[in-house]
XYZ file of C-alpha atoms in Angstrom:
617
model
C 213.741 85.902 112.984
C 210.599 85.328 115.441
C 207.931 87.522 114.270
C 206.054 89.435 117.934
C 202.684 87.368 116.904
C 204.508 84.146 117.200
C 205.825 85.301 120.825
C 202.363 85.716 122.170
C 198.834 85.571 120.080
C 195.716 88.533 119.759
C 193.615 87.061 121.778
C 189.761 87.351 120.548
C 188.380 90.473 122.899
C 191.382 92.160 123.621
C 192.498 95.740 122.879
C 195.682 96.200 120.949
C 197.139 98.877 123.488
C 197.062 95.288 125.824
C 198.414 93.433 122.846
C 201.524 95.844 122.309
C 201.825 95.839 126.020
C 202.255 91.923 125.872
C 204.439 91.770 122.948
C 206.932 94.446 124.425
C 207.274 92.934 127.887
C 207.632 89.352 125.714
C 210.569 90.733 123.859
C 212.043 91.895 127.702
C 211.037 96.009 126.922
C 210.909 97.749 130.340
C 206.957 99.259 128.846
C 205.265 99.343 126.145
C 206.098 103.120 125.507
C 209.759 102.492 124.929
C 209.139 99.296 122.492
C 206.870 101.818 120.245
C 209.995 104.508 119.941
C 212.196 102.123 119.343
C 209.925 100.262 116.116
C 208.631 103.988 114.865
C 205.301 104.657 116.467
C 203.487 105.698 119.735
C 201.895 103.542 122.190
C 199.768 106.555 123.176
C 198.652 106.391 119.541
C 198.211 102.814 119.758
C 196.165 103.467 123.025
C 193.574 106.315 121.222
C 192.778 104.507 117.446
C 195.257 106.503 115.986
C 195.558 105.138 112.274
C 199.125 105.803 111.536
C 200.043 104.474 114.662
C 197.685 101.265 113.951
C 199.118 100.351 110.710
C 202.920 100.544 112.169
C 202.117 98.306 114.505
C 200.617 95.962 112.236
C 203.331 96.395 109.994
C 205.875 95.336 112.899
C 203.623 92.442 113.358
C 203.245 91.226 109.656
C 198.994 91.534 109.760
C 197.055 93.683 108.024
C 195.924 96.910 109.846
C 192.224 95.367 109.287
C 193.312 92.302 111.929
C 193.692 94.335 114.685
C 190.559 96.271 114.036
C 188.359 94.240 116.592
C 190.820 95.714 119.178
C 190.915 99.417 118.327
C 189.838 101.688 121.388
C 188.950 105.326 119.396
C 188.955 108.501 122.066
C 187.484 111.538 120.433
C 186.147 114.528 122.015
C 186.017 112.734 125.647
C 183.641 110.042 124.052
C 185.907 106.292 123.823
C 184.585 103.964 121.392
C 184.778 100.141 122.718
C 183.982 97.623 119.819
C 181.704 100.610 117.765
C 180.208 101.444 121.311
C 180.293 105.199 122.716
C 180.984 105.379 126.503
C 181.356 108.807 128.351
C 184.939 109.618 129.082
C 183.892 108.556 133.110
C 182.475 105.284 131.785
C 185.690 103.870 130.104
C 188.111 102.661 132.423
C 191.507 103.298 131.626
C 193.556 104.566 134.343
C 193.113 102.480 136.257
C 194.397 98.636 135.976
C 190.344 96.964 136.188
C 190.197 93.072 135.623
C 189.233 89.681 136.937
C 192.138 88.130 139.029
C 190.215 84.678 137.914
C 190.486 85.269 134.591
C 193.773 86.244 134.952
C 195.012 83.395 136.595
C 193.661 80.800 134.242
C 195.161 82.710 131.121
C 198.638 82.250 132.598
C 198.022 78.512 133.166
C 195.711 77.682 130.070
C 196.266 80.444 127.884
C 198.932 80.325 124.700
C 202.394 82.601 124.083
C 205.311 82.841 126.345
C 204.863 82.290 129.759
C 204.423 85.314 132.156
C 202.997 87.081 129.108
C 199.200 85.377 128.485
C 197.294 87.407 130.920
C 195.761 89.885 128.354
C 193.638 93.141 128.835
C 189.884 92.616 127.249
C 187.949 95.027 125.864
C 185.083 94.801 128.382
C 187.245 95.426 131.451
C 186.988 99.090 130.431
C 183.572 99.316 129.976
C 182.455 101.101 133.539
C 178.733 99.415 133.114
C 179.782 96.080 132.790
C 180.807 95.060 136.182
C 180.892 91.790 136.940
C 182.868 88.776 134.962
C 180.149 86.560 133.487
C 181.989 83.677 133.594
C 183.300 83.340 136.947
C 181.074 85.500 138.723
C 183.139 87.750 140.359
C 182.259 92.155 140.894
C 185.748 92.924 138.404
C 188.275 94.065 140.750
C 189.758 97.696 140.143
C 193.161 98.810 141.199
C 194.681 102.443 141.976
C 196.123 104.221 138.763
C 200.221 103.431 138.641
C 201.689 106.777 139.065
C 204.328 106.309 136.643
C 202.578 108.117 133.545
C 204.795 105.951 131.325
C 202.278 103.015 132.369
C 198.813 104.669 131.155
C 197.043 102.280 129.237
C 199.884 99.269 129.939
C 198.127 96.587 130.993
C 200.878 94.070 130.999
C 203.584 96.816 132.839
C 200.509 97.184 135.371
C 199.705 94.103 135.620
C 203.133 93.008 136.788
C 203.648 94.936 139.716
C 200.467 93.870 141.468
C 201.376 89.610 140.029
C 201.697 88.986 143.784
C 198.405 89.761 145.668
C 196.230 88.390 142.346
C 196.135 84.895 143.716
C 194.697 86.549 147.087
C 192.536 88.665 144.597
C 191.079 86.057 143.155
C 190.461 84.051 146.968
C 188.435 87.061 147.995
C 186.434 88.304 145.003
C 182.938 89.346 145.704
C 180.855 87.187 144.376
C 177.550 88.690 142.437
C 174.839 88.430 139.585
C 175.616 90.537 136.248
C 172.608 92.932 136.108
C 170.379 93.342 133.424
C 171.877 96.305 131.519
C 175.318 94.925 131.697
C 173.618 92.325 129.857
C 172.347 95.208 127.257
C 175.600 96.355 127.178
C 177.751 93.292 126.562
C 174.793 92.539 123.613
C 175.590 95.900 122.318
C 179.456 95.239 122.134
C 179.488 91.858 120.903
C 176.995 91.935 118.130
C 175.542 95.780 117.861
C 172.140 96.997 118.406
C 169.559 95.199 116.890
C 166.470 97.352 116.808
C 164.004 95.541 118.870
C 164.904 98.242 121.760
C 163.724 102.181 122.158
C 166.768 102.273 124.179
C 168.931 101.213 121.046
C 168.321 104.424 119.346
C 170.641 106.156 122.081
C 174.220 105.865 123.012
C 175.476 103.547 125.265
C 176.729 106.075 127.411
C 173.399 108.052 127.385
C 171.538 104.308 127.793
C 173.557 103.786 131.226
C 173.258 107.117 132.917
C 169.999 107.320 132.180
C 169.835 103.726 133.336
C 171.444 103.992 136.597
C 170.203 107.326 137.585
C 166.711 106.246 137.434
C 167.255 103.211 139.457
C 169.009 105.228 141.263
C 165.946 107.407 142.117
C 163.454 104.328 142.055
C 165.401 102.887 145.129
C 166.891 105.609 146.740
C 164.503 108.789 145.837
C 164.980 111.685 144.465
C 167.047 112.823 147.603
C 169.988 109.979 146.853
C 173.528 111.401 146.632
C 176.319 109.743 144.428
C 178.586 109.145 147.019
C 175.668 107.359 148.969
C 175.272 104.040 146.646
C 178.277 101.268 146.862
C 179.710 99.407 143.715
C 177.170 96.787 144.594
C 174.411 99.513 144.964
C 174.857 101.173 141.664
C 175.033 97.526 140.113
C 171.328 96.821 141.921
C 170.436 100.986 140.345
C 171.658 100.020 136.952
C 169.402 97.155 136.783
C 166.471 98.737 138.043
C 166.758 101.012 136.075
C 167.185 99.219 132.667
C 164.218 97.029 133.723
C 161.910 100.097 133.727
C 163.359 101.638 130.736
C 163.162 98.193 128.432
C 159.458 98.684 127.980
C 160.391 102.186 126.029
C 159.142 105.409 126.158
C 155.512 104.636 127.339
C 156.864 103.055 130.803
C 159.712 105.606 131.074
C 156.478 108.097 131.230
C 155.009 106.623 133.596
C 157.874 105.998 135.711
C 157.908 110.555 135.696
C 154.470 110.537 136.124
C 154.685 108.339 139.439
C 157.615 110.706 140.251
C 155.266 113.682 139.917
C 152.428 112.024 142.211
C 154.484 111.706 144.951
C 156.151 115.239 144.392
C 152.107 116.061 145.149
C 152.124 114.122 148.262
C 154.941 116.788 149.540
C 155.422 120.553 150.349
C 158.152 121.158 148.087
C 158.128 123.536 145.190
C 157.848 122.826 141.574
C 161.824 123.457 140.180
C 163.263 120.542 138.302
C 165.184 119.218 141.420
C 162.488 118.961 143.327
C 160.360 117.190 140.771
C 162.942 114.511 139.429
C 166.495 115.283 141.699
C 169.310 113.351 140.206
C 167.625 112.421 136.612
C 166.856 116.327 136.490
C 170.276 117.537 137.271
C 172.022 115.058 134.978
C 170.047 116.167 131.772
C 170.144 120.150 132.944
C 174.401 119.536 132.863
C 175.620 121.209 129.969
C 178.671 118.462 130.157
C 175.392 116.156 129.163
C 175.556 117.094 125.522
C 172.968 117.003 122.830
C 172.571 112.962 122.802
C 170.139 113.498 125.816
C 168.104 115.938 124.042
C 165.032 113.128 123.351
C 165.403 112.135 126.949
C 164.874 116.247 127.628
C 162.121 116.626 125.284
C 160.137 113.149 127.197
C 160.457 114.716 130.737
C 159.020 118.493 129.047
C 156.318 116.825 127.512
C 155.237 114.689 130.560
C 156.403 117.999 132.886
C 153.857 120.139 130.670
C 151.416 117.932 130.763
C 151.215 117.286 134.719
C 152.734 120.505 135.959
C 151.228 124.355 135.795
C 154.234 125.389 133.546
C 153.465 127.987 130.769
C 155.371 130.678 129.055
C 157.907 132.371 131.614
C 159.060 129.713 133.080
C 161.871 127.527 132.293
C 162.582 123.277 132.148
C 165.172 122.534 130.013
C 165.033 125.763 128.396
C 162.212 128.646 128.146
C 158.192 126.964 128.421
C 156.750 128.533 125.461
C 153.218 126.936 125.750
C 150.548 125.833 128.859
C 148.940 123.108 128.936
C 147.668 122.485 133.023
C 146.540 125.275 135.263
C 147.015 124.685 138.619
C 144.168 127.016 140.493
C 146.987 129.412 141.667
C 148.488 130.075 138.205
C 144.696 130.232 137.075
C 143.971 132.372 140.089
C 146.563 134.703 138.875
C 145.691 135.262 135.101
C 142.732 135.292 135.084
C 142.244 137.653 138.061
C 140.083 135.199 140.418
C 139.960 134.594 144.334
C 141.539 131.078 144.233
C 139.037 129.833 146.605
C 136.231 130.644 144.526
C 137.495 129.081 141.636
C 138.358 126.172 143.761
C 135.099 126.029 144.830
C 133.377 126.230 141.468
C 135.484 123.772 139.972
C 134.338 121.139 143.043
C 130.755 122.188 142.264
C 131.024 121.728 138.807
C 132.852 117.898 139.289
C 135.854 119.036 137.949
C 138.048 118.200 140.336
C 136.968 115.475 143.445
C 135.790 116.652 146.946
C 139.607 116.000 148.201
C 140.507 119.429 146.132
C 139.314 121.224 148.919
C 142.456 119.884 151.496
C 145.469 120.763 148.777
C 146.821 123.805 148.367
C 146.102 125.947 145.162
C 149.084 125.466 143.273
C 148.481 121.341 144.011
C 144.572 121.493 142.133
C 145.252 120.823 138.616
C 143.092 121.044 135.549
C 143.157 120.556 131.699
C 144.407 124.693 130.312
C 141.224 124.752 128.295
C 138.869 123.447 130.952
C 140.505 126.004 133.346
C 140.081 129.105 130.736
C 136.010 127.879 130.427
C 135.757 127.985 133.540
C 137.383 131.450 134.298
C 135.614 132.658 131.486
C 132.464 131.293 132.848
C 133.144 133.102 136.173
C 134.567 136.611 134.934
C 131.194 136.590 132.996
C 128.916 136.100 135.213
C 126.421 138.876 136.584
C 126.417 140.127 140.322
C 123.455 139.752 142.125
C 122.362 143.730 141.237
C 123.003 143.303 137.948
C 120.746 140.805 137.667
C 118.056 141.659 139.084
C 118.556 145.261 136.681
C 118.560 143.236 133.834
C 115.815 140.887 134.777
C 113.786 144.254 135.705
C 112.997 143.208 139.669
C 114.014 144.163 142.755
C 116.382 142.182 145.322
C 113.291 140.823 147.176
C 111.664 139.240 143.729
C 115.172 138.065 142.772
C 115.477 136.150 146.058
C 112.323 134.819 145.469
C 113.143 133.527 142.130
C 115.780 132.132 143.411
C 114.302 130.349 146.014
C 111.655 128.873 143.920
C 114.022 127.375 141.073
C 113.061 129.582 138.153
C 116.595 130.985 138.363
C 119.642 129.312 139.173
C 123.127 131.211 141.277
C 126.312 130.405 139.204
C 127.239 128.458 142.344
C 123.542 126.332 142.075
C 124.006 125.744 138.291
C 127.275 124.634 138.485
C 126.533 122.274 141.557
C 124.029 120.918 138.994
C 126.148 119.561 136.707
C 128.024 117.206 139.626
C 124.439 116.861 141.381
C 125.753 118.683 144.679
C 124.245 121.301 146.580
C 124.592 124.253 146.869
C 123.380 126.691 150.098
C 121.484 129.603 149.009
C 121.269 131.796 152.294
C 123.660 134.581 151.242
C 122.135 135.043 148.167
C 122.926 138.696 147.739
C 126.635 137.897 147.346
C 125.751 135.486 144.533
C 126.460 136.077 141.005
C 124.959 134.364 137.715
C 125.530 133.231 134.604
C 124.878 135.937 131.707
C 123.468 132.765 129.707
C 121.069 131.615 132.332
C 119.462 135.296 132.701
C 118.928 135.513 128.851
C 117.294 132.590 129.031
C 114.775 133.980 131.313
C 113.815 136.960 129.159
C 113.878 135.194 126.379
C 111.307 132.915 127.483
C 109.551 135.983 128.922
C 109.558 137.456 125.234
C 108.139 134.702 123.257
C 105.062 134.760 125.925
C 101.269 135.902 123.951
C 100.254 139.017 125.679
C 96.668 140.625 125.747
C 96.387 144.773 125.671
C 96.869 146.185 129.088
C 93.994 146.967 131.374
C 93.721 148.707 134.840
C 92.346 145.269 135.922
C 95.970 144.116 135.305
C 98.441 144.452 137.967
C 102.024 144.396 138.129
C 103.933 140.977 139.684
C 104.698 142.625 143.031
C 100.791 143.671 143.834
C 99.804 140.844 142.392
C 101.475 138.075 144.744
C 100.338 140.325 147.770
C 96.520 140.690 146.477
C 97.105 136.688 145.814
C 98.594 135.605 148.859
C 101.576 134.103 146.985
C 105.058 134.095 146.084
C 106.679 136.105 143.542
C 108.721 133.593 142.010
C 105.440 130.897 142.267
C 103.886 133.597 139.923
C 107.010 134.035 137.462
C 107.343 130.310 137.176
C 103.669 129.688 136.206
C 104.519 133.060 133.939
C 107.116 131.677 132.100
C 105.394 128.085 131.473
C 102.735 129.542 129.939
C 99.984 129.188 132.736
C 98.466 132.681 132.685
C 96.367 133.597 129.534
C 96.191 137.639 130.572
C 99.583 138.474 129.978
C 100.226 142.138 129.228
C 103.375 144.311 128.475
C 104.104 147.994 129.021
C 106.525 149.453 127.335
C 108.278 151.701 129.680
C 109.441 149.080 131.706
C 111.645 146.179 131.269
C 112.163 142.767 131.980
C 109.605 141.389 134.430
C 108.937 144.980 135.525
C 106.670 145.340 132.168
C 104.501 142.342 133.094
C 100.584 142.704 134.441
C 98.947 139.984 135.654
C 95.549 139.507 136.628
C 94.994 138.444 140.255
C 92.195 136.646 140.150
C 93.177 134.203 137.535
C 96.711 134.033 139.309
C 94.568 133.244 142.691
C 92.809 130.336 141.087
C 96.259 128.816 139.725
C 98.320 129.356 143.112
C 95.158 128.437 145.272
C 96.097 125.265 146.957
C 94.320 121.809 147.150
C 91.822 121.827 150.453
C 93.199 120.529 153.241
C 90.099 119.415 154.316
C 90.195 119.784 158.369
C 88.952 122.171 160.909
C 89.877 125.881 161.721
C 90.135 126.839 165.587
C 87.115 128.396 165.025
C 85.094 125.276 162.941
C 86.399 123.920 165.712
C 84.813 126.465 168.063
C 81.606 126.183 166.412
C 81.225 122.785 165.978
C 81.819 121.233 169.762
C 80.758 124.297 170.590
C 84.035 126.202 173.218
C 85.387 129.257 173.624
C 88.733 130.022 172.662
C 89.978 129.716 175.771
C 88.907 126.243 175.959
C 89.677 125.063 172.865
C 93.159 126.601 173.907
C 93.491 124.094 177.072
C 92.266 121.185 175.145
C 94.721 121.526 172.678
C 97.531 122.452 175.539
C 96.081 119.296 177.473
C 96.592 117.177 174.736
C 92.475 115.905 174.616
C 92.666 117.363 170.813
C 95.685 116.938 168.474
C 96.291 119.479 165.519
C 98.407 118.803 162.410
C 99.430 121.756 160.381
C 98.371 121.964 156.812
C 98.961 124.456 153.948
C 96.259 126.971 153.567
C 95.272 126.332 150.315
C 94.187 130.627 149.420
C 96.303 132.201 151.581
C 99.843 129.886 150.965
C 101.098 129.538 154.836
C 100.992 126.410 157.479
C 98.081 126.124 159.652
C 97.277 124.405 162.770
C 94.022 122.353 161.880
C 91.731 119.693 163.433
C 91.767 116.361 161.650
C 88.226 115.561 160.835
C 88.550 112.054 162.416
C 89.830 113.634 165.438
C 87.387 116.019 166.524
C 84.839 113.172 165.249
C 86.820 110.839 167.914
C 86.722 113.775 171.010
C 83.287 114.520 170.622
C 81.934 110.743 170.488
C 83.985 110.280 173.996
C 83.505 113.643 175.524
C 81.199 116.406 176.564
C 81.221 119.184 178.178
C 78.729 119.891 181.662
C 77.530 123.250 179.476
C 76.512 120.802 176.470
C 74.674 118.029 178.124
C 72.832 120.328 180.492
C 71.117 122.294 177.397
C 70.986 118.957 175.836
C 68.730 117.678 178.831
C 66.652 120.997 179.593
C 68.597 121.083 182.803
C 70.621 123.950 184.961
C 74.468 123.330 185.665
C 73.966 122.891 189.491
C 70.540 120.311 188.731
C 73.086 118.086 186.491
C 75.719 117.951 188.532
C 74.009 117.281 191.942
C 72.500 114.225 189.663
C 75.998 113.904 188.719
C 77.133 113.860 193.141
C 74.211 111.319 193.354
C 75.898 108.284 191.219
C 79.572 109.312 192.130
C 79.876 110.667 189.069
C 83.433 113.126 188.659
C 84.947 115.131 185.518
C 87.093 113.053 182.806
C 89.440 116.894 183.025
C 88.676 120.559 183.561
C 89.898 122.816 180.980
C 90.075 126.071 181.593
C 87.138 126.010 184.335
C 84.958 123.989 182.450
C 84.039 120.543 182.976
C 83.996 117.788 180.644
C 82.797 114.215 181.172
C 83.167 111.095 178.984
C 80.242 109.901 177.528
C 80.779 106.218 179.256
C 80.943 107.796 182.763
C 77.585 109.883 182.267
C 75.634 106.795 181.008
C 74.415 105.717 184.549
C 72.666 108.995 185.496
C 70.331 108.757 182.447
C 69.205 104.875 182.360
């Protein structure tokens, strides 16, 4: 009797559902359903790994069940296990009859067994990912499902009702390159994982979604739709994908981070879809399962890490910790006008200049930067507050201001980033609680003498002194002034006297050196009116200088200048009393030689030395 092995052989890569298929339409069985009744077993059983099934057939066949291991498929729980490898349910192709008409066509003419009967069903035909036949090149080619249910999973049955159109099949196959994760795949079949992979740690059916949906984003977007990418497309997405994922977790990071980056480049809100759109949805599927959970836990970390997510709001499950603040959430909790806190953290170098054209919740900073900060800011003292604590009033506290000794919140963060800061509104400004302490504690450690009525307060003394109030505290707190008293009753800088004249010699000024109006008067000798026009007529130029008692900018006289006018001018007044002679008696001398004024100002004549010279030789 011929045993069914002898009919037709197991060929190396082929499932034994194909294998029974072959043998039964062999030995002239209308399916392979109908040859498994009749010898005691179910080709459905057969089909799914089922064991008593399995060793029937290998019974029938005179093998051991352990020979037809290499072609068990096992379906459990909608996973199907091809060669030890998990695919999804929707990866493993087995409706449908999915081969390569080349492959087919040389197995009938080259291959061993009965004729009509070689073409045989291989194991990586069903494996969704791997799309393309290595060998000949060619995208596999994938048939409608037979509708007779009697030919699920009979590849031979199948096979013979379409035996006419494969030579045409195989004339128009599209011709393409395997991509790089069918590679992985094929690897994974043949010989198992082996370990030089992050990606071998996860199913193969979690590898190629994950896989194909991120090159599905990273050439498409985050907007791309299934139905959107051809066979070829998702072939091109499957390799993209693998080629970002190869490097492991560290480049899959980055590849979310990227994601994230341009999500900040847009208006759209912060929910899942919008940050990641396909790779988001896939993992959020409950139909995902648990296998994805690392993948879940990768994009929450990097999510939490980039994103102003804290507890309250949900990815993948309830946020239970914070770890950005995005000025709005900051805004928020911590009970802050968002554009002052945007402002301070700008001041402080925080965040770059280009902060100020995003919108809040776009401004992100490090949680325990952003609680400093806010803590720095709730803190701080308003403007009257300050100046209660400091023990002056609003006027002093500007002028404190204005001279340095005491820096607005705004100013001393600025300081940090070297900015600026404008102090013009400073009665809106607040300060920080640290930087006032500092002040009286510097006040505090001062040596004081006993109080005297000779001593004044800071207020009468700057006006007695001609100078500023904060001038006077700054010289105060740097130890300049030797009689330094403090009354009790008072606090702050309130309790300080000062003596003014000791204050007037330490504000007094450095001599300017030049001319008053009225040296200026004296010396030529004018009027004020005069001196007036001269000025106005541009025959003297002024400079202004600091007044070195009375602390304000004065128009002066250069020395060289009025040294310069007087050795080319002189007025008709001046060189008449210099020559014992009347106004009229000079200038009819004057008439005599041809002699006219250099200018008139304001009624009075002045000539230039030069001019003059001829009426005296």
């Amino acid at each position: 009797m011929t045993r069914p092995a002898d009919i037709v052989p197991f060929n190396i890569g082929e499932t034994v559902a194909s294998y029974c298929s072959r043998v039964a339409a062999a030995c002239g069985y209308e399916n392979g359903r109908k040859f498994a009744t009749q010898h005691g077993f179910r080709f459905q059983g057969l089909a799914v790994g089922n064991e008593d099934d399995l060793g029937e057939f290998a019974s029938l066949l005179g093998a051991s069940r352990e020979s037809l291991s290499r072609g068990v498929v096992l379906t459990k729980d909608r996973i199907t296990s091809l060669s030890g490898v998990e695919f999804s349910y929707s990866m493993a192709h087995r409706r449908r009859l999915r081969f390569c008409p080349a492959c087919v066509l040389r197995d009938e003419e080259q291959g061993s067994g009965r004729r009509g009967h070689r073409a045989y069903g291989r194991m990586e035909w069903l494996a969704g990912p791997i799309r393309v036949c290595r060998e000949h090149g060619f995208m596999l080619v994938e048939l409608k499902p037979h509708p007779s249910p009697d030919l699920a999973h009979d590849f031979a049955s199948k096979l013979a009702f379409e035996r006419e159109i494969i030579p045409s099949l195989a004339e128009t196959a599209f011709q393409m390159e395997p991509d790089s994760l069918q590679g992985f795949v094929e690897s994974r079949m043949r010989s198992g994982p082996n370990g030089n992979s992050w990606l071998d740690a996860f199913p193969i059916y979690v590898v190629v979604r994950l896989c194909e949906t991120v090159g599905a984003v990273a050439r498409y977007g985050i907007g791309v739709r299934h139905s959107e990418v051809s066979d070829e497309g998702w072939s091109e997405c499957a390799g993209t994908g693998f080629d970002i994922l190869r490097g492991g977790e560290k480049d899959f990071k980055e590849f979310l981070v990227g994601l994230l980056e341009r999500f900040y480049e847009t208006a759209s809100d912060m929910g899942g879809p919008s940050l990641f759109g396909p790779i988001y949805r896939m993992l959020a599927d409950k139909s995902s399962g648990d296998a994805f959970e690392p993948i879940r836990e990768i994009m929450r970390d990097v999510v939490l890490s980039e994103i102003p997510l804290g507890p309250g709001n949900e990815f993948f499950g309830p946020v239970t910790e914070r770890r950005v603040h995005s000025v709005y959430s900051a805004s928020r909790d911590f009970r802050i006008q968002p554009a002052r806190l945007r402002s301070v953290l700008i001041r402080s170098g925080i965040v770059d200049e280009a902060a100020s054209d995003r919108t809040f919740n776009r401004i992100l900073v490090p949680v325990e930067t952003m609680e400093s900060v806010a803590a720095e800011i709730n803190s701080a003292l308003s403007f009257k507050d300050t100046a209660v604590r400091l023990g002056l009033d609003r006027s002093k506290l500007s002028s404190v201001i204005e001279c340095g000794v005491l820096r607005t919140f705004e100013a001393a963060t600025a300081a940090k980033h070297g900015s600026n800061v404008n102090l013009t509104v400073l009665t809106t400004a607040t300060f920080r609680v640290g930087d006032v302490d500092d002040l009286l504690r510097r006040l505090d450690t001062l040596p004081t003498v006993q109080p005297s009525s000779a001593l004044l307060p800071i207020g009468p003394t700057a006006r007695k002194t001609n100078s500023k109030n904060g001038d006077i505290i700054r010289i105060l707190l740097d130890g300049g002034l030797r009689e330094v008293a403090r009354v009790p009753d008072e606090v702050g800088f309130a309790s300080v006297r000062l003596d003014p004249n000791e204050v007037r010699e330490l504000t007094k000024g450095e001599d300017h050196g030049c001319y008053s109006f009225r040296e200026v008067q004296m010396t030529i000798p004018v009027s004020n009116p005069v001196l007036h026009s001269l000025i106005e007529g541009g025959h003297i130029a002024t400079v202004e200088r600091m007044n070195p008692s009375k602390h304000f900018m004065q128009v002066v006289v250069e020395p060289d200048e009025l040294e310069r006018f007087m050795r080319k001018y002189v007025s008709l007044n001046s060189l008449a009393g210099q020559q014992r002679m009347t106004t009229q008696s000079l200038e009819a001398r004057f008439r005599r030689h041809g002699i006219q004024p250099a200018f008139i100002a304001s009624g009075k004549k002045f000539y230039s030395w030069e001019s003059v010279a001829p009426a005296f030789a």
